[in-house]
Amino acid sequence: MEHQYQITGMTCEGCKAKVRRTLEAFSEVTEANINLADGITTIKMNSHVNTAQFQSALSEKGNYTISEVHSRPMSTMAMEEEPKGFFATYKPLLLIVVFIAGVSVLAQTPLDSFSGMLWMRYFMAGFFIVFSFFKLLNLQGFADSYRMYDIVAEKWKGWGYIYPFIELVLGLAYLTNWNPNITNWITIIVLGVSTIGVVKSNLNKRKIKCACLGDVFNLPMSTVTVVEDVTMLAMAAFMLI
C-alpha cells in the first residue's frame, strides 16, 4: 500500500531527514517521500503500520505531528507513475564523471605522451574536489542523508560533517601529487569504510537517497553507487602498487 500523511513540525532539511529516517526505520516501510513545503508525506509499505505507531516514534525525535490523509493500492500508483530510465535517473552523476574523465585526458595535451597513471591521478583529484563541492553546498543536508546508510555516520553524526572536507583534502593531495603513498592509503581506508554501508544498503534493498552528490540531486542508492566506490578503491590500490 501507499499511504499519504500530513506531518507538521518540520522546519528545515535536517528535520526532513530525521523524520524520513525515523519512518524508514520501520521494517514494514519501504520508502518515505516528504515534501518539506507542505508536510505531505507519501509512505510505501509492505504491510500497514498504525498512525499511532508513527506518532510515537516521531514524538521521540521532536515536536512532530502526523495524521493520515488517504491511502491507495500500489497497483494504482504504478499505473500513474512512469518509472525513469537508467540514464534519466543517473544523468547528473554520469555527466560529471564523463566531464572529469575528459578533462583528465585534456590536461595531458601539452605532454609528449599519454600516461595512464597521470590520468588516474587527475581523475581522482577531479572526482574528490567536484564531489566535495556538491556536498558542501548543503553540509547539514548531506550529513543527514549520509548517516542513513554509512556505518560510521549512523553512530557519530559528526562524521557526515567532516567527510566532505576529507574528500576535498584528498582531491588537492592528488592534484599536487602530495605523498602518494599516504594519499592512496587514506583513500582506500575512507572509501573502504564508506563502501561497507553502501553494500549493506543494497543487500537490504533499502530505497534511500544516495548522498554521493550531497543534497543537490535526488539519486537513488543502487549498484551504481557500489561500482563508483569500488572503482575509486581499485584506482587508489593500483596507484599504490
CSV table of C-alpha atoms in Angstrom, one decimal:
chain,number,residue,atom,x,y,z
A,1,MET,CA,0.0,0.0,0.0
A,2,GLU,CA,0.9,3.6,-0.5
A,3,HIS,CA,-0.3,5.9,2.3
A,4,GLN,CA,-0.3,9.7,2.4
A,5,TYR,CA,0.1,11.7,5.6
A,6,GLN,CA,0.4,15.3,6.8
A,7,ILE,CA,3.4,15.9,9.1
A,8,THR,CA,3.8,19.2,10.9
A,9,GLY,CA,6.7,20.5,12.9
A,10,MET,CA,9.4,20.2,10.2
A,11,THR,CA,11.3,23.5,9.7
A,12,CYS,CA,14.4,22.5,7.7
A,13,GLU,CA,16.1,19.8,5.7
A,14,GLY,CA,17.6,18.4,8.9
A,15,CYS,CA,14.1,17.9,10.3
A,16,LYS,CA,13.0,16.3,7.0
A,17,ALA,CA,15.9,13.9,7.0
A,18,LYS,CA,15.3,13.0,10.7
A,19,VAL,CA,11.6,12.3,10.1
A,20,ARG,CA,12.3,10.2,7.0
A,21,ARG,CA,15.0,8.2,8.8
A,22,THR,CA,12.5,7.6,11.7
A,23,LEU,CA,9.7,6.4,9.3
A,24,GLU,CA,12.0,4.2,7.2
A,25,ALA,CA,13.3,2.5,10.4
A,26,PHE,CA,10.0,0.6,10.5
A,27,SER,CA,10.6,-2.8,8.8
A,28,GLU,CA,7.2,-2.5,7.1
A,29,VAL,CA,8.1,0.7,5.4
A,30,THR,CA,10.0,0.5,2.0
A,31,GLU,CA,10.1,4.3,1.3
A,32,ALA,CA,9.1,7.6,2.7
A,33,ASN,CA,8.9,10.7,0.4
A,34,ILE,CA,8.5,14.0,2.2
A,35,ASN,CA,7.5,17.4,0.8
A,36,LEU,CA,9.0,19.9,3.2
A,37,ALA,CA,7.0,22.8,1.9
A,38,ASP,CA,3.5,21.4,2.8
A,39,GLY,CA,4.4,18.4,5.0
A,40,ILE,CA,2.7,16.0,2.7
A,41,THR,CA,4.4,12.6,3.1
A,42,THR,CA,3.9,9.5,1.0
A,43,ILE,CA,4.8,6.3,2.7
A,44,LYS,CA,5.1,3.0,0.8
A,45,MET,CA,4.6,-0.1,3.0
A,46,ASN,CA,4.6,-3.9,2.6
A,47,SER,CA,2.1,-4.1,5.4
A,48,HIS,CA,0.1,-1.5,7.3
A,49,VAL,CA,1.6,0.5,10.2
A,50,ASN,CA,-0.8,2.2,12.6
A,51,THR,CA,-0.6,6.0,12.6
A,52,ALA,CA,-0.2,5.9,16.3
A,53,GLN,CA,3.0,3.9,16.0
A,54,PHE,CA,4.4,6.5,13.6
A,55,GLN,CA,3.4,9.3,16.0
A,56,SER,CA,5.0,7.5,19.0
A,57,ALA,CA,8.3,7.2,17.1
A,58,LEU,CA,8.2,10.7,15.8
A,59,SER,CA,7.5,12.2,19.2
A,60,GLU,CA,10.7,10.8,20.5
A,61,LYS,CA,12.6,12.7,17.8
A,62,GLY,CA,10.9,16.1,18.2
A,63,ASN,CA,7.7,18.1,18.2
A,64,TYR,CA,6.3,16.4,15.1
A,65,THR,CA,2.6,15.5,14.4
A,66,ILE,CA,1.4,13.0,11.8
A,67,SER,CA,-2.1,12.5,10.5
A,68,GLU,CA,-3.2,10.3,7.6
A,69,VAL,CA,-4.6,12.0,4.5
A,70,HIS,CA,-5.6,9.0,2.4
A,71,SER,CA,-4.2,5.7,1.0
A,72,ARG,CA,-4.4,3.8,-2.2
A,73,PRO,CA,-3.1,0.4,-3.6
A,74,MET,CA,0.4,0.3,-5.0
A,75,SER,CA,-1.0,-1.1,-8.3
A,76,THR,CA,-2.8,2.2,-8.8
A,77,MET,CA,0.3,4.2,-8.2
A,78,ALA,CA,2.3,2.0,-10.6
A,79,MET,CA,-0.2,2.8,-13.4
A,80,GLU,CA,0.0,6.6,-12.7
A,81,GLU,CA,3.8,6.9,-12.4
A,82,GLU,CA,6.1,6.0,-15.3
A,83,PRO,CA,9.5,4.8,-14.0
A,84,LYS,CA,12.5,6.7,-15.1
A,85,GLY,CA,15.1,5.0,-17.3
A,86,PHE,CA,18.7,4.5,-16.2
A,87,PHE,CA,20.2,7.5,-18.0
A,88,ALA,CA,17.4,9.8,-16.8
A,89,THR,CA,17.9,8.7,-13.2
A,90,TYR,CA,21.7,9.0,-13.1
A,91,LYS,CA,22.2,11.7,-15.8
A,92,PRO,CA,23.9,14.2,-13.3
A,93,LEU,CA,26.3,11.6,-12.0
A,94,LEU,CA,27.2,10.2,-15.4
A,95,LEU,CA,27.8,13.7,-16.9
A,96,ILE,CA,30.0,14.7,-14.0
A,97,VAL,CA,32.1,11.5,-14.4
A,98,VAL,CA,32.4,11.9,-18.2
A,99,PHE,CA,33.5,15.6,-17.8
A,100,ILE,CA,36.1,14.7,-15.2
A,101,ALA,CA,37.4,11.9,-17.3
A,102,GLY,CA,37.6,14.1,-20.4
A,103,VAL,CA,39.4,17.0,-18.5
A,104,SER,CA,41.8,14.4,-17.1
A,105,VAL,CA,42.7,13.5,-20.7
A,106,LEU,CA,42.9,17.1,-22.0
A,107,ALA,CA,45.2,18.0,-19.1
A,108,GLN,CA,47.9,15.9,-20.7
A,109,THR,CA,47.7,17.6,-24.1
A,110,PRO,CA,51.0,19.6,-23.6
A,111,LEU,CA,52.9,16.4,-22.7
A,112,ASP,CA,54.8,14.3,-25.3
A,113,SER,CA,52.9,11.1,-24.4
A,114,PHE,CA,49.8,10.0,-22.6
A,115,SER,CA,50.2,8.5,-19.1
A,116,GLY,CA,47.6,6.2,-17.7
A,117,MET,CA,48.9,6.7,-14.2
A,118,LEU,CA,48.8,10.5,-14.5
A,119,TRP,CA,45.2,10.2,-15.9
A,120,MET,CA,44.1,8.3,-12.9
A,121,ARG,CA,45.7,10.9,-10.6
A,122,TYR,CA,44.0,13.7,-12.3
A,123,PHE,CA,40.7,11.8,-12.4
A,124,MET,CA,40.9,11.1,-8.6
A,125,ALA,CA,41.7,14.8,-8.0
A,126,GLY,CA,38.7,16.0,-10.0
A,127,PHE,CA,36.4,13.4,-8.6
A,128,PHE,CA,37.1,14.3,-4.9
A,129,ILE,CA,37.1,18.0,-5.5
A,130,VAL,CA,33.9,18.1,-7.5
A,131,PHE,CA,32.0,15.7,-5.3
A,132,SER,CA,33.1,17.5,-2.1
A,133,PHE,CA,31.8,20.8,-3.7
A,134,PHE,CA,28.3,19.4,-4.1
A,135,LYS,CA,28.3,18.0,-0.5
A,136,LEU,CA,29.5,21.4,0.9
A,137,LEU,CA,26.6,23.2,-0.9
A,138,ASN,CA,24.4,21.8,1.9
A,139,LEU,CA,26.6,20.3,4.5
A,140,GLN,CA,23.8,19.6,7.0
A,141,GLY,CA,21.6,18.0,4.3
A,142,PHE,CA,24.4,15.8,3.3
A,143,ALA,CA,25.2,14.8,6.9
A,144,ASP,CA,21.6,13.9,7.5
A,145,SER,CA,21.4,11.8,4.3
A,146,TYR,CA,24.8,10.2,4.8
A,147,ARG,CA,24.0,8.8,8.2
A,148,MET,CA,21.1,6.9,6.8
A,149,TYR,CA,23.5,4.3,5.4
A,150,ASP,CA,27.1,5.0,6.4
A,151,ILE,CA,28.2,2.7,9.2
A,152,VAL,CA,30.3,5.5,10.9
A,153,ALA,CA,27.9,8.4,10.3
A,154,GLU,CA,25.0,6.5,11.8
A,155,LYS,CA,26.9,6.1,15.0
A,156,TRP,CA,28.5,9.6,15.0
A,157,LYS,CA,26.8,12.3,13.0
A,158,GLY,CA,29.9,14.5,13.1
A,159,TRP,CA,31.5,12.2,10.5
A,160,GLY,CA,29.0,13.4,8.0
A,161,TYR,CA,30.2,17.0,8.5
A,162,ILE,CA,33.9,16.0,8.3
A,163,TYR,CA,33.7,13.7,5.3
A,164,PRO,CA,33.3,16.4,2.6
A,165,PHE,CA,36.4,18.2,3.9
A,166,ILE,CA,38.4,14.9,3.8
A,167,GLU,CA,37.3,14.4,0.2
A,168,LEU,CA,38.4,18.0,-0.6
A,169,VAL,CA,41.8,17.4,1.0
A,170,LEU,CA,42.3,14.1,-0.8
A,171,GLY,CA,41.4,15.9,-4.1
A,172,LEU,CA,44.0,18.6,-3.5
A,173,ALA,CA,46.6,15.9,-2.5
A,174,TYR,CA,46.1,14.0,-5.8
A,175,LEU,CA,46.2,17.3,-7.7
A,176,THR,CA,49.5,18.3,-6.2
A,177,ASN,CA,50.9,14.7,-6.0
A,178,TRP,CA,51.5,15.1,-2.3
A,179,ASN,CA,52.9,12.0,-0.7
A,180,PRO,CA,51.2,9.4,-3.0
A,181,ASN,CA,51.5,6.5,-0.5
A,182,ILE,CA,49.8,8.3,2.3
A,183,THR,CA,47.2,9.8,0.0
A,184,ASN,CA,46.3,6.4,-1.5
A,185,TRP,CA,46.2,4.6,1.8
A,186,ILE,CA,43.8,7.2,3.3
A,187,THR,CA,41.6,6.9,0.2
A,188,ILE,CA,41.5,3.1,0.5
A,189,ILE,CA,40.6,3.3,4.2
A,190,VAL,CA,38.0,6.1,3.8
A,191,LEU,CA,36.3,4.7,0.7
A,192,GLY,CA,36.5,1.1,2.1
A,193,VAL,CA,34.5,2.0,5.2
A,194,SER,CA,32.0,4.0,3.1
A,195,THR,CA,31.6,1.1,0.7
A,196,ILE,CA,30.5,-1.2,3.5
A,197,GLY,CA,27.5,0.9,4.2
A,198,VAL,CA,26.6,1.2,0.5
A,199,VAL,CA,26.8,-2.5,0.0
A,200,LYS,CA,24.7,-3.2,3.1
A,201,SER,CA,22.0,-0.8,2.0
A,202,ASN,CA,21.9,-2.5,-1.5
A,203,LEU,CA,21.8,-6.0,0.0
A,204,ASN,CA,18.9,-4.9,2.3
A,205,LYS,CA,17.2,-3.4,-0.8
A,206,ARG,CA,16.6,-0.1,1.1
A,207,LYS,CA,15.2,2.6,-1.1
A,208,ILE,CA,17.1,5.6,0.2
A,209,LYS,CA,18.8,8.6,-1.3
A,210,CYS,CA,22.5,8.3,-2.3
A,211,ALA,CA,24.5,11.2,-0.8
A,212,CYS,CA,27.4,11.0,-3.3
A,213,LEU,CA,26.4,14.4,-4.8
A,214,GLY,CA,25.2,15.8,-1.5
A,215,ASP,CA,21.6,17.0,-1.1
A,216,VAL,CA,21.6,18.7,-4.5
A,217,PHE,CA,20.4,15.7,-6.7
A,218,ASN,CA,17.9,13.1,-5.7
A,219,LEU,CA,19.9,10.0,-6.8
A,220,PRO,CA,18.7,6.6,-5.5
A,221,MET,CA,21.1,4.2,-3.8
A,222,SER,CA,21.9,1.3,-6.2
A,223,THR,CA,24.6,-0.9,-7.6
A,224,VAL,CA,25.8,2.2,-9.5
A,225,THR,CA,27.0,3.7,-6.1
A,226,VAL,CA,28.8,0.4,-5.3
A,227,VAL,CA,30.6,0.5,-8.7
A,228,GLU,CA,31.6,4.1,-8.2
A,229,ASP,CA,33.2,3.4,-4.8
A,230,VAL,CA,34.8,0.1,-5.8
A,231,THR,CA,36.3,1.8,-9.0
A,232,MET,CA,37.9,4.6,-6.9
A,233,LEU,CA,39.2,2.0,-4.5
A,234,ALA,CA,40.7,0.0,-7.3
A,235,MET,CA,42.4,3.1,-8.8
A,236,ALA,CA,43.9,4.0,-5.4
A,237,ALA,CA,45.1,0.4,-4.9
A,238,PHE,CA,46.6,0.3,-8.4
A,239,MET,CA,48.5,3.6,-7.9
A,240,LEU,CA,49.7,2.4,-4.5
A,241,ILE,CA,51.1,-0.8,-6.0
